[in-house]
PDB file of C-alpha atoms in Angstrom:
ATOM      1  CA  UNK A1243     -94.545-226.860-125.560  1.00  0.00           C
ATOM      2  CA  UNK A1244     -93.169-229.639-127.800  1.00  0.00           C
ATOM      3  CA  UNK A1245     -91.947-233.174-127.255  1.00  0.00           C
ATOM      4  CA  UNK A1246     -89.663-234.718-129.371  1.00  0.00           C
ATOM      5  CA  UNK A1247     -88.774-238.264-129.488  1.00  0.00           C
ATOM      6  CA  UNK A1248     -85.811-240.231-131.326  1.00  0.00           C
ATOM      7  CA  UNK A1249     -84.005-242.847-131.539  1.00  0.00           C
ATOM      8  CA  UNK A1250     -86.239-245.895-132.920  1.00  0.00           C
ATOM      9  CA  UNK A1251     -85.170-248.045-135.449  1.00  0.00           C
ATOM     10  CA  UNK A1252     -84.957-251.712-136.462  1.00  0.00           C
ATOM     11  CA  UNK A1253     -82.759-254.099-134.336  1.00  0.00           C
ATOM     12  CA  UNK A1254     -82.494-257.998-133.493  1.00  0.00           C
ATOM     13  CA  UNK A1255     -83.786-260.144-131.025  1.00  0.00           C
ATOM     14  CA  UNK A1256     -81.603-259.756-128.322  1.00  0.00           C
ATOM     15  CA  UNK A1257     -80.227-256.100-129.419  1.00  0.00           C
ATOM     16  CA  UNK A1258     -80.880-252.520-127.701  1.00  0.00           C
ATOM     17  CA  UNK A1259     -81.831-249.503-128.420  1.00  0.00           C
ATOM     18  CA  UNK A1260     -81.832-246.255-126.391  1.00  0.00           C
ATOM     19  CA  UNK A1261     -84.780-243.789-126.871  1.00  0.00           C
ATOM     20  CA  UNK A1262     -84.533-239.974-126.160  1.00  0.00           C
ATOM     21  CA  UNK A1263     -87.096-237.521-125.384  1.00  0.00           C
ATOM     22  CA  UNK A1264     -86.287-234.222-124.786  1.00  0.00           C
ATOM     23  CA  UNK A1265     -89.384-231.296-123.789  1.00  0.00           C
ATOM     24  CA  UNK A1266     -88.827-227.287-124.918  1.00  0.00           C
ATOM     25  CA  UNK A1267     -90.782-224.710-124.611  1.00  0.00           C
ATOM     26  CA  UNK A1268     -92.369-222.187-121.784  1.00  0.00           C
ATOM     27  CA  UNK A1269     -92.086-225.162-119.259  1.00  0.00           C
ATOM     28  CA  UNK A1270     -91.598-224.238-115.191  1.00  0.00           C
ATOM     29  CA  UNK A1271     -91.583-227.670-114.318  1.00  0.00           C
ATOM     30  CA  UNK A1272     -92.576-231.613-115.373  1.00  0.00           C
ATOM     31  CA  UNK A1273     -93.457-233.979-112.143  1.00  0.00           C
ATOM     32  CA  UNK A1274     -93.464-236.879-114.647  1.00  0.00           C
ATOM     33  CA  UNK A1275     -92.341-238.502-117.788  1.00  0.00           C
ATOM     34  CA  UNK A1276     -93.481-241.548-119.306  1.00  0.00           C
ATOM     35  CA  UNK A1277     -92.936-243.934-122.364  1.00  0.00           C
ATOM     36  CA  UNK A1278     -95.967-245.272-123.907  1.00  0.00           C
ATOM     37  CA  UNK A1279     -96.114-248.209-126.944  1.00  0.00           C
ATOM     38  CA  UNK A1280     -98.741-248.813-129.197  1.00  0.00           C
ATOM     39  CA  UNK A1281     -98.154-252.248-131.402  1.00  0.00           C
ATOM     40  CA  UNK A1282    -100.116-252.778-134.658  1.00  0.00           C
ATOM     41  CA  UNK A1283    -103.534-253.031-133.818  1.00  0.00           C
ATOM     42  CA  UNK A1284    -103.455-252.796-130.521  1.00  0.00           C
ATOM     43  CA  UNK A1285    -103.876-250.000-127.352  1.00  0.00           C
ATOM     44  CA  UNK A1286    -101.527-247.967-126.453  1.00  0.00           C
ATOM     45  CA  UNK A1287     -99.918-248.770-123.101  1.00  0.00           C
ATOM     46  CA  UNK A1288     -97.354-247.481-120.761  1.00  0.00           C
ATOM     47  CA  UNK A1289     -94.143-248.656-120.673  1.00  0.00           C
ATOM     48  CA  UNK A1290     -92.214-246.745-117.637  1.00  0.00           C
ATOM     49  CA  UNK A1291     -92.815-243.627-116.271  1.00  0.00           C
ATOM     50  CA  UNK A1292     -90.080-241.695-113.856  1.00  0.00           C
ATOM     51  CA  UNK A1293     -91.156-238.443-111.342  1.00  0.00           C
ATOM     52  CA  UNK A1294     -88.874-235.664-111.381  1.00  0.00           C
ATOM     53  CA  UNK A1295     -87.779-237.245-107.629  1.00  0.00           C
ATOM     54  CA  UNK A1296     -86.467-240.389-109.291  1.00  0.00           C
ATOM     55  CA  UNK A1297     -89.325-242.585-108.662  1.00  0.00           C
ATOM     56  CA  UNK A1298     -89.626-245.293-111.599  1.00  0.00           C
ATOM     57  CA  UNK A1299     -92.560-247.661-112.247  1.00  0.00           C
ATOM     58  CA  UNK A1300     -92.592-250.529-114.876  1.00  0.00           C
ATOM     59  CA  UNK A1301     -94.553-252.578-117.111  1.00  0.00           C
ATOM     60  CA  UNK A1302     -94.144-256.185-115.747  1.00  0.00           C
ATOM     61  CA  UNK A1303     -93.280-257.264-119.977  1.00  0.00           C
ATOM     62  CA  UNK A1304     -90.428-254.786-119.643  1.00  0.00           C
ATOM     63  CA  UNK A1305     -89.218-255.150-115.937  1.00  0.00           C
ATOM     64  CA  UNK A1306     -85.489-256.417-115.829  1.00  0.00           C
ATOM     65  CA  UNK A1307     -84.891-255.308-119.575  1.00  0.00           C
ATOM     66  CA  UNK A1308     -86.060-251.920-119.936  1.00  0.00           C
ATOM     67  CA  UNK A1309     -84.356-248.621-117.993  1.00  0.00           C
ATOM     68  CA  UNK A1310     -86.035-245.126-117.885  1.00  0.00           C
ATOM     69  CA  UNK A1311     -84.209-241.995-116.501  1.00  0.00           C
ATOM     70  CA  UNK A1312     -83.822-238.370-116.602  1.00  0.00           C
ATOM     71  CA  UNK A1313     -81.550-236.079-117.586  1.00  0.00           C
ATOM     72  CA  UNK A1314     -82.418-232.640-115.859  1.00  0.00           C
ATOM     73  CA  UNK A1315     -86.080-231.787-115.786  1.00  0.00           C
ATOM     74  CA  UNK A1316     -86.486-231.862-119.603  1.00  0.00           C
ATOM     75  CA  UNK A1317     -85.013-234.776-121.135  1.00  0.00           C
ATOM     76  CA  UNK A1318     -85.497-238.698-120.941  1.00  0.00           C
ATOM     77  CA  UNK A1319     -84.699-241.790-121.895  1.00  0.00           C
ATOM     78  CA  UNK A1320     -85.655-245.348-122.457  1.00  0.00           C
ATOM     79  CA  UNK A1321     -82.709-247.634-122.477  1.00  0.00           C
ATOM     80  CA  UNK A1322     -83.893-251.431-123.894  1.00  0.00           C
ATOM     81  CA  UNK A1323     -81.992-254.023-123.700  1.00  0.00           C
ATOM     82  CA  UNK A1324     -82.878-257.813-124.530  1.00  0.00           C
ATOM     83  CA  UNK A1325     -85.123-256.831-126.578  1.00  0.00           C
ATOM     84  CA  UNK A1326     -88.057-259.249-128.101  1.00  0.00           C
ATOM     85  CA  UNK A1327     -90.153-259.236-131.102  1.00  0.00           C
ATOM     86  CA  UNK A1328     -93.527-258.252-128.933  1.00  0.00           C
ATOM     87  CA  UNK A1329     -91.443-255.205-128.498  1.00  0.00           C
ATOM     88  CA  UNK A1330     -92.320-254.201-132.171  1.00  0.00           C
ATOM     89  CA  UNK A1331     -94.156-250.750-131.896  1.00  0.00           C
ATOM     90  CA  UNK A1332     -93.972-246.857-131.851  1.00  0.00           C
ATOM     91  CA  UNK A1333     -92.897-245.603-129.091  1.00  0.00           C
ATOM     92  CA  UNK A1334     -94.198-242.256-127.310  1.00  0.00           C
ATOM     93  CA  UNK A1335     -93.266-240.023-124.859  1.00  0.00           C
ATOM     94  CA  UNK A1336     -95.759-238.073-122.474  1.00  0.00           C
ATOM     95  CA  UNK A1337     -94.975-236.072-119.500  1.00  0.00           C
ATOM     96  CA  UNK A1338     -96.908-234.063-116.872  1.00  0.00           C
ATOM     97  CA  UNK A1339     -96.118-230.295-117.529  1.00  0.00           C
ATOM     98  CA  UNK A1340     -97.197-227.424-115.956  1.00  0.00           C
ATOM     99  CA  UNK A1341     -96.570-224.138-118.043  1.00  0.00           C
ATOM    100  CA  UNK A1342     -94.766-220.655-116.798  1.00  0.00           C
ATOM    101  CA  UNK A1343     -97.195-218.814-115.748  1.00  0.00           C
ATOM    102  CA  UNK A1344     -99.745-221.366-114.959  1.00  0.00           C
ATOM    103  CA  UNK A1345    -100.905-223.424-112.356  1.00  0.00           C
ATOM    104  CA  UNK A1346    -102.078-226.407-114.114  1.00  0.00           C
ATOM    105  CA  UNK A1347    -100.899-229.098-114.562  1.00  0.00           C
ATOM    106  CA  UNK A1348    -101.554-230.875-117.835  1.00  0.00           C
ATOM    107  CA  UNK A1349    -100.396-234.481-119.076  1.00  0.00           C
ATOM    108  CA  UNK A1350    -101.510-233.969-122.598  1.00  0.00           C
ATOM    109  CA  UNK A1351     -98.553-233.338-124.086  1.00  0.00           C
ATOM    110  CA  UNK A1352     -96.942-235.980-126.501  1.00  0.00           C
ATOM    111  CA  UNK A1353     -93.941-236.867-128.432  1.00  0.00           C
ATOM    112  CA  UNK A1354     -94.744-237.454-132.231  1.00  0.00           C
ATOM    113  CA  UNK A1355     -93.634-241.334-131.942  1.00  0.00           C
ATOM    114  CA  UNK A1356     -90.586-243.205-132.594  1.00  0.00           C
ATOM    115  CA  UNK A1357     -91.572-247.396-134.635  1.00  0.00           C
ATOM    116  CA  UNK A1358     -89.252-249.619-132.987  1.00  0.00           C
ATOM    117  CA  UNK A1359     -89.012-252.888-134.986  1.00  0.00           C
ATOM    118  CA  UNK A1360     -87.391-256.039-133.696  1.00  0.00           C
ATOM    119  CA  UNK A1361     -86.762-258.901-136.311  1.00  0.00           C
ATOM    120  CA  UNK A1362     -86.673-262.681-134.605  1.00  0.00           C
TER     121      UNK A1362
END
């Protein structure tokens, strides 16, 4: 099972920029995906996360600006708009898989990490 993220880059205060995730391999289903952030020298935290029945939960810094949805089971993305320099960071995607032929579930799969820079 793989992750792969895209779609970082370096943008203005005030710009956007849409992230994509999109999961392959020997995947029966994913309840959840979520972005995460981790900024220079700091934790990483989550950013949104959306269930697989369109439930959506937000970071309060990103509430209003930032838009997570799903395309399918497999794919996601993170639209961000307004964006502000304490946006600066790489960006990863997670999600809650559970393999074909399994029935665990396992949320330890992640994206390799997309550096979003945003110049003031």
């Amino acid at each position: 099972v793989q992750l792969q993220a895209c779609g970082g880059g370096l943008v203005q205060a005030g710009g956007s920029l849409r992230l994509s995730c999109a999961a392959s391999g020997s995947i029966l289903s994913i309840p959840l995906m979520a972005w995460y952030r981790q900024a220079s020298g700091k934790e990483r935290e989550v950013v949104a996360s959306m269930s697989n029945y369109g439930v959506t939960v937000y970071a309060d810094s990103v509430k209003g600006r930032f838009t997570i949805s799903r395309d399918g089971d497999k794919t996601a993305y993170l639209q961000m708009n307004n964006l502000e320099p304490a946006d600066t960071a790489v960006y990863y995607c997670n999600a809650l898989i559970r393999q074909q032929g399994s029935s665990r579930f396992s949320n330890d799969y992640w994206g390799q990490g997309t550096l979003v820079t945003v110049s003031s």
